[in-house]
Coordinates of C-alpha atoms in Angstrom, one line a residue:
X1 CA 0.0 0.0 0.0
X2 CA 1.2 3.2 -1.1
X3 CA -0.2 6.9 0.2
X4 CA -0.7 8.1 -3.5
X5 CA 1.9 11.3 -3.6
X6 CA 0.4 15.4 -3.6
X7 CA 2.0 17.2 -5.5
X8 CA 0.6 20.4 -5.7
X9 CA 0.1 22.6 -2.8
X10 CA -3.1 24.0 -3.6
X11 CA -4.6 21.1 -5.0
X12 CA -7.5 18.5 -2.7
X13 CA -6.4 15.5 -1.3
X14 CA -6.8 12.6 1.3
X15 CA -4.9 10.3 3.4
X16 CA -4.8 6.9 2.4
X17 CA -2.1 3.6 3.0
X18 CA 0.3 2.7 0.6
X19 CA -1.9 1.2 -1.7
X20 CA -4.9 3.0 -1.6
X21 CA -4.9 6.2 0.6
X22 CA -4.4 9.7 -1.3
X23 CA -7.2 11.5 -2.6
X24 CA -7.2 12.8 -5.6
X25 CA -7.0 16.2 -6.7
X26 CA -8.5 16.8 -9.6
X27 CA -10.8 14.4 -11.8
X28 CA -9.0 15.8 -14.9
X29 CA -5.6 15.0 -13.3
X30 CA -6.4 11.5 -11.6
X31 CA -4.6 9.3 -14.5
X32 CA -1.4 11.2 -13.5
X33 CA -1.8 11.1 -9.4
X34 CA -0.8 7.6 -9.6
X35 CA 2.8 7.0 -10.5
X36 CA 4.9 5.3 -7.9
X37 CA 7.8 8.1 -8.0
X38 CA 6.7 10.6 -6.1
X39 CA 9.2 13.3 -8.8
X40 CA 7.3 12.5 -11.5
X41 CA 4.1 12.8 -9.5
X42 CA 5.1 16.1 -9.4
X43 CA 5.6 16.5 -13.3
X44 CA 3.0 14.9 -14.3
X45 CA 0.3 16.7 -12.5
X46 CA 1.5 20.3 -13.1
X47 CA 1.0 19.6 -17.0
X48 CA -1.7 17.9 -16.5
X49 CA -3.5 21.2 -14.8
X50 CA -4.8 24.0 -17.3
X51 CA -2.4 27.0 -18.1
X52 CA -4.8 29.5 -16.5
X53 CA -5.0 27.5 -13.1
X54 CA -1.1 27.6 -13.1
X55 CA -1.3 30.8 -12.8
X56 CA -3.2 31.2 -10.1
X57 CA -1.5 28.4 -8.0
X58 CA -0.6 30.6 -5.0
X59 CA -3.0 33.1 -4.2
X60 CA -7.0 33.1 -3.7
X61 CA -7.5 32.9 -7.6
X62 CA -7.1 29.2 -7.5
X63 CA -9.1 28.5 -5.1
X64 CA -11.6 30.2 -6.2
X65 CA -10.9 28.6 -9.4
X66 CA -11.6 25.4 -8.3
X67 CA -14.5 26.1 -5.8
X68 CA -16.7 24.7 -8.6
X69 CA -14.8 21.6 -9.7
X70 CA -15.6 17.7 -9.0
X71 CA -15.5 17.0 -5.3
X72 CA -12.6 15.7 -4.2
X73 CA -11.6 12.2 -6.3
X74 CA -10.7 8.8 -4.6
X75 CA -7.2 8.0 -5.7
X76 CA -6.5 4.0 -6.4
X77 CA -4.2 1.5 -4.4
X78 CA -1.7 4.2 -4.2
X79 CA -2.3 7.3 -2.5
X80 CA -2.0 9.2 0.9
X81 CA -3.0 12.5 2.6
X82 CA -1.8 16.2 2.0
X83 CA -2.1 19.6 3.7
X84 CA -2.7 20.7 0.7
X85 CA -6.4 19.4 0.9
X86 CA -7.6 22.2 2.9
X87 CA -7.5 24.4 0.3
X88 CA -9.6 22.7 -2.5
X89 CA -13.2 21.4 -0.6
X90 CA -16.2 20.8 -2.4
X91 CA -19.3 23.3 -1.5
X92 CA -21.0 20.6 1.2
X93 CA -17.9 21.2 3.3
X94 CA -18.6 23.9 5.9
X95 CA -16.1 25.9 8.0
X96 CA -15.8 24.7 11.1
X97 CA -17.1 27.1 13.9
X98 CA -14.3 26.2 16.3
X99 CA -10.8 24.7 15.7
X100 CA -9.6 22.1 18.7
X101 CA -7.5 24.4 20.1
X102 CA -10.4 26.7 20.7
X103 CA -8.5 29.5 19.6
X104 CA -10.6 31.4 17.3
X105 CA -9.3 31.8 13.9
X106 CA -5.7 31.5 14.9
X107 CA -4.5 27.9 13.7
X108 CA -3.0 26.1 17.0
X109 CA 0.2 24.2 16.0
X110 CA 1.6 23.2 19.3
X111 CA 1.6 19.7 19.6
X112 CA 1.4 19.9 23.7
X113 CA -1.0 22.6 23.6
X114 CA -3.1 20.8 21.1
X115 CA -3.2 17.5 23.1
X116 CA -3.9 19.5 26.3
X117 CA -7.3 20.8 24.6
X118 CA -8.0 17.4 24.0
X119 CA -8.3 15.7 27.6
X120 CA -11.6 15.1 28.6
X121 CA -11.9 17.7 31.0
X122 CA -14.8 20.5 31.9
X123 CA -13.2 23.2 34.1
X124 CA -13.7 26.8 32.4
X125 CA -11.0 28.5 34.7
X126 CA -8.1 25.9 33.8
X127 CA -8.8 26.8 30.3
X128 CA -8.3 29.8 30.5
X129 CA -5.5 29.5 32.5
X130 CA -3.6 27.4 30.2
X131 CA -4.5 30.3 27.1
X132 CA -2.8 32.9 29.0
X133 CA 0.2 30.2 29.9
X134 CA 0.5 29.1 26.4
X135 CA 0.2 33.0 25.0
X136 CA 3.2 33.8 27.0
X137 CA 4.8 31.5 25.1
X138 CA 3.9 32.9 21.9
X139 CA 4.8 36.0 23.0
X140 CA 8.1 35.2 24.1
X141 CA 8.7 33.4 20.4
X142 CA 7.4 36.4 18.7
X143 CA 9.6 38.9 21.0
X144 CA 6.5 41.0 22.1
X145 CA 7.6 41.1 25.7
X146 CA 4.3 43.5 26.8
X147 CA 2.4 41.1 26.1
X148 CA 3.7 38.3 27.6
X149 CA 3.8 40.1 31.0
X150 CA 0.4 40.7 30.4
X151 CA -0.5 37.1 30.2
X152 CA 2.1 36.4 32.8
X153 CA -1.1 38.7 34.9
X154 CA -3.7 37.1 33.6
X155 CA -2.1 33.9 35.0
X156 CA -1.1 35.0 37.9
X157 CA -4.9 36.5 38.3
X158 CA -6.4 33.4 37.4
X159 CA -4.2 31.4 40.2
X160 CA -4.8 33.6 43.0
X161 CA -8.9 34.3 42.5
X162 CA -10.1 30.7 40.7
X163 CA -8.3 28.0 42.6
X164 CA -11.8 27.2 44.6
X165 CA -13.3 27.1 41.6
X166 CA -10.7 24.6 40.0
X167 CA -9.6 22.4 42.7
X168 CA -13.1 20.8 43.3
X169 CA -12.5 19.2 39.5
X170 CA -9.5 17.2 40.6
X171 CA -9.3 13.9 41.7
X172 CA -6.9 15.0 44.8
X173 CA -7.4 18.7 45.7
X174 CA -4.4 18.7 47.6
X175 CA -2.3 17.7 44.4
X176 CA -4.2 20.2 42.7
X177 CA -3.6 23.0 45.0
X178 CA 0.4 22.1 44.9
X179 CA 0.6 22.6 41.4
X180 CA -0.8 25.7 41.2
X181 CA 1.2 27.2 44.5
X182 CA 4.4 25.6 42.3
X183 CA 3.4 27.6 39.0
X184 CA 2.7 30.2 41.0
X185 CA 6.1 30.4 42.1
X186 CA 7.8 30.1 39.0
X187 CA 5.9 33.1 37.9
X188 CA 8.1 35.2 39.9
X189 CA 11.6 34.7 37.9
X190 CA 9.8 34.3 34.5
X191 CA 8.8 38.1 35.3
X192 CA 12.0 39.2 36.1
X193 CA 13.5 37.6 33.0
X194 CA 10.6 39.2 30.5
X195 CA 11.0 43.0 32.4
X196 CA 15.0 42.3 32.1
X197 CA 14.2 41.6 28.4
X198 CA 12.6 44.5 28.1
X199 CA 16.0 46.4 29.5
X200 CA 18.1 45.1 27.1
X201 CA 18.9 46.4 23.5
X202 CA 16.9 44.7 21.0
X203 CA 18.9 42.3 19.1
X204 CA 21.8 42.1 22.3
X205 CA 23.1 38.8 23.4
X206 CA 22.0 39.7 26.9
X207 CA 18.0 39.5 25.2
X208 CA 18.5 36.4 23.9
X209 CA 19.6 35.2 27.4
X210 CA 16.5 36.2 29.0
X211 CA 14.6 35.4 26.2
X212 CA 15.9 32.0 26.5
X213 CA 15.2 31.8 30.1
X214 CA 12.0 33.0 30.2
X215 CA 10.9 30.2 27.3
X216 CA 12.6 27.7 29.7
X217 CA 11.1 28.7 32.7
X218 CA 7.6 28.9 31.0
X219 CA 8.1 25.3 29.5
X220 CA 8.5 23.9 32.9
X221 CA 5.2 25.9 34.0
X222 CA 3.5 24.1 30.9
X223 CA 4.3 20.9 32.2
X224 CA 3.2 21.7 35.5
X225 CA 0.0 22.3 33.4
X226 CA -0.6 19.2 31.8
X227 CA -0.2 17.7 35.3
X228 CA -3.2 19.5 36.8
X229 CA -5.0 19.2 33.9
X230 CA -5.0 15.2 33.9
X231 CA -5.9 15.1 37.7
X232 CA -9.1 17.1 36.4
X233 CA -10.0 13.7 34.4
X234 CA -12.3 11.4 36.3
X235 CA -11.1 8.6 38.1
X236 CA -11.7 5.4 35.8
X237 CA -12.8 7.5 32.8
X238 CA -12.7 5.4 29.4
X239 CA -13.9 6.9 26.3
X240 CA -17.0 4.9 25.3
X241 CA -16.6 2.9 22.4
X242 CA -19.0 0.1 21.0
X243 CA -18.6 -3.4 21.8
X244 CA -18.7 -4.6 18.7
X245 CA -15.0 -3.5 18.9
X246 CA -14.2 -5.1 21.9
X247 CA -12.1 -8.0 20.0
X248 CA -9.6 -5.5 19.1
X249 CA -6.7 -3.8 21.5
X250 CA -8.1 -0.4 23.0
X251 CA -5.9 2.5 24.5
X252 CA -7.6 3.8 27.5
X253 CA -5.7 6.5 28.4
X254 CA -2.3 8.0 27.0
X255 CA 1.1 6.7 26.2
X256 CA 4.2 7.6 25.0
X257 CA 6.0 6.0 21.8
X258 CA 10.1 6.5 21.3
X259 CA 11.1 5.6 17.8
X260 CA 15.0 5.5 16.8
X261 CA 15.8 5.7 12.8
X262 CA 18.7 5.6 11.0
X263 CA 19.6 6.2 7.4
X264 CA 19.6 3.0 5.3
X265 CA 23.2 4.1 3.6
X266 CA 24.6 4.4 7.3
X267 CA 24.5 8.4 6.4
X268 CA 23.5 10.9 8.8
X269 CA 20.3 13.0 9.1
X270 CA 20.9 16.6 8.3
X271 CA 18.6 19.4 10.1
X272 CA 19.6 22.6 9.3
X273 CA 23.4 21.7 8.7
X274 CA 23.7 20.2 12.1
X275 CA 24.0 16.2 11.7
X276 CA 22.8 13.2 13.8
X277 CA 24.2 9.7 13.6
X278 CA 20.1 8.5 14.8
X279 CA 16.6 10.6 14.4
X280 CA 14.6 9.8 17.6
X281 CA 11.3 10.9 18.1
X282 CA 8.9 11.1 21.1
X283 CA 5.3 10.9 20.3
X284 CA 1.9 10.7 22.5
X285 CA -0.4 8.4 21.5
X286 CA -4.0 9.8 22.6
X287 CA -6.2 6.7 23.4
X288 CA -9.0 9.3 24.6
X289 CA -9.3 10.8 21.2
X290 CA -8.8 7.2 19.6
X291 CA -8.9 4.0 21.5
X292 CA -9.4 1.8 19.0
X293 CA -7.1 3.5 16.5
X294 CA -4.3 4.1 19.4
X295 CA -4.8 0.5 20.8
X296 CA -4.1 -1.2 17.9
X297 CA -1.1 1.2 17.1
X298 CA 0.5 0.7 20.6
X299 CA -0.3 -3.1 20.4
X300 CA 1.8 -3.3 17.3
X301 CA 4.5 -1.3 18.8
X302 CA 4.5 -3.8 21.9
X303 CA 4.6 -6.8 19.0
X304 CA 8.0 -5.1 18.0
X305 CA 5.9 -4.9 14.3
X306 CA 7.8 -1.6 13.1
X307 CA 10.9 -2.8 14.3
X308 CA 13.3 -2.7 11.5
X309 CA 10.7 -1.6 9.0
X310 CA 11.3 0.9 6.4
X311 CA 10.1 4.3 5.5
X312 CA 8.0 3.9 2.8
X313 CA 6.9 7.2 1.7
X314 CA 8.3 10.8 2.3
X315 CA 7.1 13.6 -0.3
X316 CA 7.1 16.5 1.7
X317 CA 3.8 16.2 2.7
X318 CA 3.5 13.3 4.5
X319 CA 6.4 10.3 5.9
X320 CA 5.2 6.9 5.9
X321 CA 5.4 4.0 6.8
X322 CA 3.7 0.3 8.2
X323 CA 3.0 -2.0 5.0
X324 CA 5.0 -5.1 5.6
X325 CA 6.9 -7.0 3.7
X326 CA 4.9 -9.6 1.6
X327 CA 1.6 -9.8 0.5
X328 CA -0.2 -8.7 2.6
X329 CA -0.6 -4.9 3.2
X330 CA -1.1 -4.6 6.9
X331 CA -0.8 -6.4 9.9
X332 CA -1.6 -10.3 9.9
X333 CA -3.3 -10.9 13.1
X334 CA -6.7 -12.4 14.3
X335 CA -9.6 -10.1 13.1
X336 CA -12.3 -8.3 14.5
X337 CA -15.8 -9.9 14.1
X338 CA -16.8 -6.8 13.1
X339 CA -14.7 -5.0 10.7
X340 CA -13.0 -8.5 9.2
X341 CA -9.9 -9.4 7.9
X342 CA -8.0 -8.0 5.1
X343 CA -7.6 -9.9 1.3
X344 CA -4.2 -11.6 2.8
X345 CA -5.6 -12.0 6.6
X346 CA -4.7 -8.7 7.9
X347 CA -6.3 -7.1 11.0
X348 CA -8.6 -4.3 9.9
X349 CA -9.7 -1.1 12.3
X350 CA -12.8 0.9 11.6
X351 CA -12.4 4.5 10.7
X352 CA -12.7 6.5 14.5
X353 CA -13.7 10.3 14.5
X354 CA -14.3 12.0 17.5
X355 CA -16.1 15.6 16.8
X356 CA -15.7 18.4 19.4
X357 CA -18.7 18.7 21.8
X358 CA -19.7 14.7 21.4
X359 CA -19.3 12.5 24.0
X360 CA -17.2 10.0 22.1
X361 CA -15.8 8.9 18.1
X362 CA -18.4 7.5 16.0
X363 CA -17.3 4.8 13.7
X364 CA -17.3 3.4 10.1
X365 CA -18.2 6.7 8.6
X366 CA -16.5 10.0 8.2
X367 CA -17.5 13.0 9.0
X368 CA -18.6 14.5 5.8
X369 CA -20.6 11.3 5.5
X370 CA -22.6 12.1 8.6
X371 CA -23.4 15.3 7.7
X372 CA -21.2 17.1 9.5
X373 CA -18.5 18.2 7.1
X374 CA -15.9 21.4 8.4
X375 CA -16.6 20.6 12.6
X376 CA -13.7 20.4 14.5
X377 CA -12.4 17.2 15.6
X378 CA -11.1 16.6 19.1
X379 CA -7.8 16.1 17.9
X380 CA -6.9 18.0 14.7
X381 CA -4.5 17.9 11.7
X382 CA -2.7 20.7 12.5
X383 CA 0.5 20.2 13.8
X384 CA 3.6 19.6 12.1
X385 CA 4.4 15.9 12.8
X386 CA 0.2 15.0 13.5
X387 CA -0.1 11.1 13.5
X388 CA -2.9 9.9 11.2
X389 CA -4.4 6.4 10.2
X390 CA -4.3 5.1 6.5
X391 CA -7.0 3.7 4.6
X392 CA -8.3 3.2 1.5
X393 CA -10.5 6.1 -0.2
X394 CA -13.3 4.3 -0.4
X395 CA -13.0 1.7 2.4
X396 CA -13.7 3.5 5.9
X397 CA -12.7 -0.6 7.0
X398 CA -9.5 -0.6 5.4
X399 CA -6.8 0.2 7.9
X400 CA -4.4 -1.9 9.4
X401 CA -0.7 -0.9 10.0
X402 CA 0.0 2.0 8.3
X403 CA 0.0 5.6 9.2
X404 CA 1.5 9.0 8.6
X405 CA 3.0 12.0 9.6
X406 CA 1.9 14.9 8.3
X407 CA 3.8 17.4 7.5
X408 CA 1.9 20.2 8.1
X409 CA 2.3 23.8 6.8
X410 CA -0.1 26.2 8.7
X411 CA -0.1 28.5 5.1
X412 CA -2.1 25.9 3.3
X413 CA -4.0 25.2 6.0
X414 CA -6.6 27.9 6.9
X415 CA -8.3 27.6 10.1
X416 CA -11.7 25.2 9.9
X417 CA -10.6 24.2 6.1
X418 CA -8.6 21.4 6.5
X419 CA -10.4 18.9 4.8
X420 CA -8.2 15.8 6.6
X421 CA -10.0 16.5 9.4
X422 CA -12.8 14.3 10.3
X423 CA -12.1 12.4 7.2
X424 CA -8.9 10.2 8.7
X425 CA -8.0 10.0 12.6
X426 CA -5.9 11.8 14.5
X427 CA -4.0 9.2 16.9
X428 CA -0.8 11.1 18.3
X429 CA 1.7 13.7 18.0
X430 CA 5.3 13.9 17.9
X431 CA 6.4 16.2 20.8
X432 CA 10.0 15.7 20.7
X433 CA 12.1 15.2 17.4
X434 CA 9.7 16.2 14.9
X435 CA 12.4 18.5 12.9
X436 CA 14.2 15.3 12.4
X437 CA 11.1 14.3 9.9
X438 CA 12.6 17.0 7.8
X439 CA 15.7 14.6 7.1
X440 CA 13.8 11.5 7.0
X441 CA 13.8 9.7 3.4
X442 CA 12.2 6.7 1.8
X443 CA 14.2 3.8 2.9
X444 CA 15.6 4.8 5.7
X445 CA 15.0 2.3 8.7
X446 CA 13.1 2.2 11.9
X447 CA 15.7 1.1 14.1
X448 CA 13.2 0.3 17.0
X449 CA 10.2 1.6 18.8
X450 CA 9.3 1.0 22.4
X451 CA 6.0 2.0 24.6
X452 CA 8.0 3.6 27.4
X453 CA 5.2 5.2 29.4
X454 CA 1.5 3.9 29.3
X455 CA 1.7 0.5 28.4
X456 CA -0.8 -0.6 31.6
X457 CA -3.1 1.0 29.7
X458 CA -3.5 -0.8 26.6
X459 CA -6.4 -3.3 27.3
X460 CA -5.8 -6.8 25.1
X461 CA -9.1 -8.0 23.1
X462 CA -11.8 -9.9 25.4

């Protein structure tokens, strides 16, 4: 299986599995989306696509251009999803009222933030909390140092007159009250660092210092965060999910995934002209936003079933990987009742979406197909390094093994256009090491990959 390959940025597309995942872009150009080298993908489309649309590849133009062409195509055994896709949706598609990150029109692409908005918790003060936490950070980035002391207020505000109104959510107040009296604290010297920012000559070594410090010390207050944010879930909460999928490994909770890759010429990965003998990569695996999706990727990763495998596709819009060698296109395993088995025996998943505002993913269907096309998912595509499941285009049954990182690009993907959303899963993010997908090439070799935090959550079939 093969994610077919996207060539143009401002052209539809969908996710799909080696063999059958990538929508296709344009009905006039689907004879030419299918080639296996991903180059000539490339060629091949742009002359298959009309002089006057050329010309209006990178601006508004084209898409209003193609506001009134086909819907989006299915692509064949060969295709895969691109962030170019938010930018060419057929008219049923409606923009989403309110992106995951809940922050207005603003595209969230913080991979922490991102899975913070996405625990199932309901306490209006620790949101807002964690917006003015997280817009110091953006501040900081940005070097608008007013701001972030304003935030740094807001927080401080927020700690000192809503902690009786956010304790009583935890499952320990105690715990909850230490973490805020700890971020609390560190408050204090990310101040001083901002105001002695502020001193300092733009530009000056001795900015970058503080600038520096005050990121660090506002990283550590993040994480402090997150803590307080998971006491807030409620002890022994699952995410509902059918039973007609109880035959297939579930994720009830979080866990954490650490790949190791190295090149497959014994080369070294390049980022930005620094080199690295290995890429690693951290990623959580979000089993409230996708049990059934998560469970059966941690499952795998416990089998040692990427160990050794190769990277199958990386376009620059997507690095992939999970199709065996062999026959068959997945993973070969006992199959659900439900979904079935694959053509050579593999272990099929249904499709898992979980909207904003439900109470759990619905299943076998995407969201468009519901009649809910542009709502925001729980977990959206949206962040460089995003973790989605492959399928076939037409096949909401059809995954198995293999999945993607996206590489996403915030400047093709508007706020509440991106067209991926609610059409494949969201599982996980990378956190740590993402830059390193940058570097990383067809053929180069998962080294290993190992569960190192979560793993008593992943609950075996019944």
């Amino acid at each position: 299986m093969r994610f077919q390959n996207l060539p143009l940025l401002l052209l539809g597309s969908q996710i799909a599995s080696t063999s059958a995942f990538a929508p296709q872009a344009v009905q006039n150009a689907r004879t030419s989306l299918y080639a296996t080298n991903p180059q000539q993908n490339v060629v091949d489309t742009i002359e298959s696509i009309d002089a006057t649309v050329k010309g209006a590849l990178s601006g508004m133009a084209l898409a209003a251009a193609l506001w009134t062409a086909p819907a989006l195509m299915a692509g064949t055994m060969d295709q895969f999803p691109s962030v170019a896709s938010n930018n060419v949706f057929s008219s049923s598609i409606a923009s989403a009222k309110e992106m995951a990150s809940g922050s207005g029109t603003r595209v969230n692409k913080d991979p922490e933030s991102l899975l913070r908005y996405g625990l199932p918790i309901k306490n209006k003060e620790v949101r807002d909390l964690q917006k003015s936490i997280e817009d110091i950070r953006i501040n900081v980035s940005s070097k608008r140092k007013s701001a972030a002391l304003d935030d740094l207020k807001k927080a401080r505000g927020i700690i000192n007159t809503k902690e009786s109104k956010m304790t009583p959510s935890c499952r320990d107040a105690k715990v909850c009250s230490d973490i805020l009296a700890s971020m609390k604290s560190e408050l204090e010297p990310l101040e001083g660092q901002l105001r002695a920012s502020v001193d300092y000559q733009s530009g000056s070594e001795q900015e970058r210092k503080a600038l520096d410090e005050s990121y660090s010390i506002q990283d550590k207050i993040q994480k402090e965060l997150t803590i307080l944010q998971e006491q807030m879930i409620p002890a022994g909460y699952q995410t509902p999910v059918p039973s007609d999928y109880d035959d297939l490994p579930q994720l009830k909770g979080r866990a954490t995934v650490e790949m190791v890759l190295k090149k497959a010429d014994g080369g070294k990965f390049d980022i930005e002209g620094q080199l690295f003998n290995e890429a690693k990569m951290k990623m959580i695996i979000d089993g409230y936003a996708a049990p059934v999706t998560s469970g059966n990727f941690v499952d795998l990763v416990q089998k040692g079933f990427y160990n050794d495998m190769d990277i199958q596709r990386s376009d620059g819009f997507v690095v992939q990987t999970g199709d065996p060698k062999g026959e068959a296109e997945g993973y070969v395993g006992a199959p659900s009742k439900s979904v079935g088995a694959g053509k050579h025996g593999e272990r099929l998943i249904p499709l898992e979406i979980f909207p904003k505002g439900d109470k759990g993913p619905f299943y076998e269907t995407t969201i468009e197909d519901e009649g809910r096309g542009g709502e925001a998912t729980v977990l959206p595509f949206s962040s460089y390094g995003a973790m989605g499941w492959a399928r076939e285009e037409y096949d909401p049954n059809s995954g198995s093994s293999q999945f993607f990182w996206l590489l996403f690009d915030s400047d093709l993907t508007p706020a509440g256009k991106n067209v991926l959303d609610g059409r494949y899963p969201v599982f996980g993010y990378v956190v740590e090491g993402a830059d390193f997908l940058r570097d990383i090439k067809e053929g180069d070799i998962i080294a290993s990959a190992k569960v190192t935090e979560g793993k008593e959550n992943l609950v075996q079939p019944k």
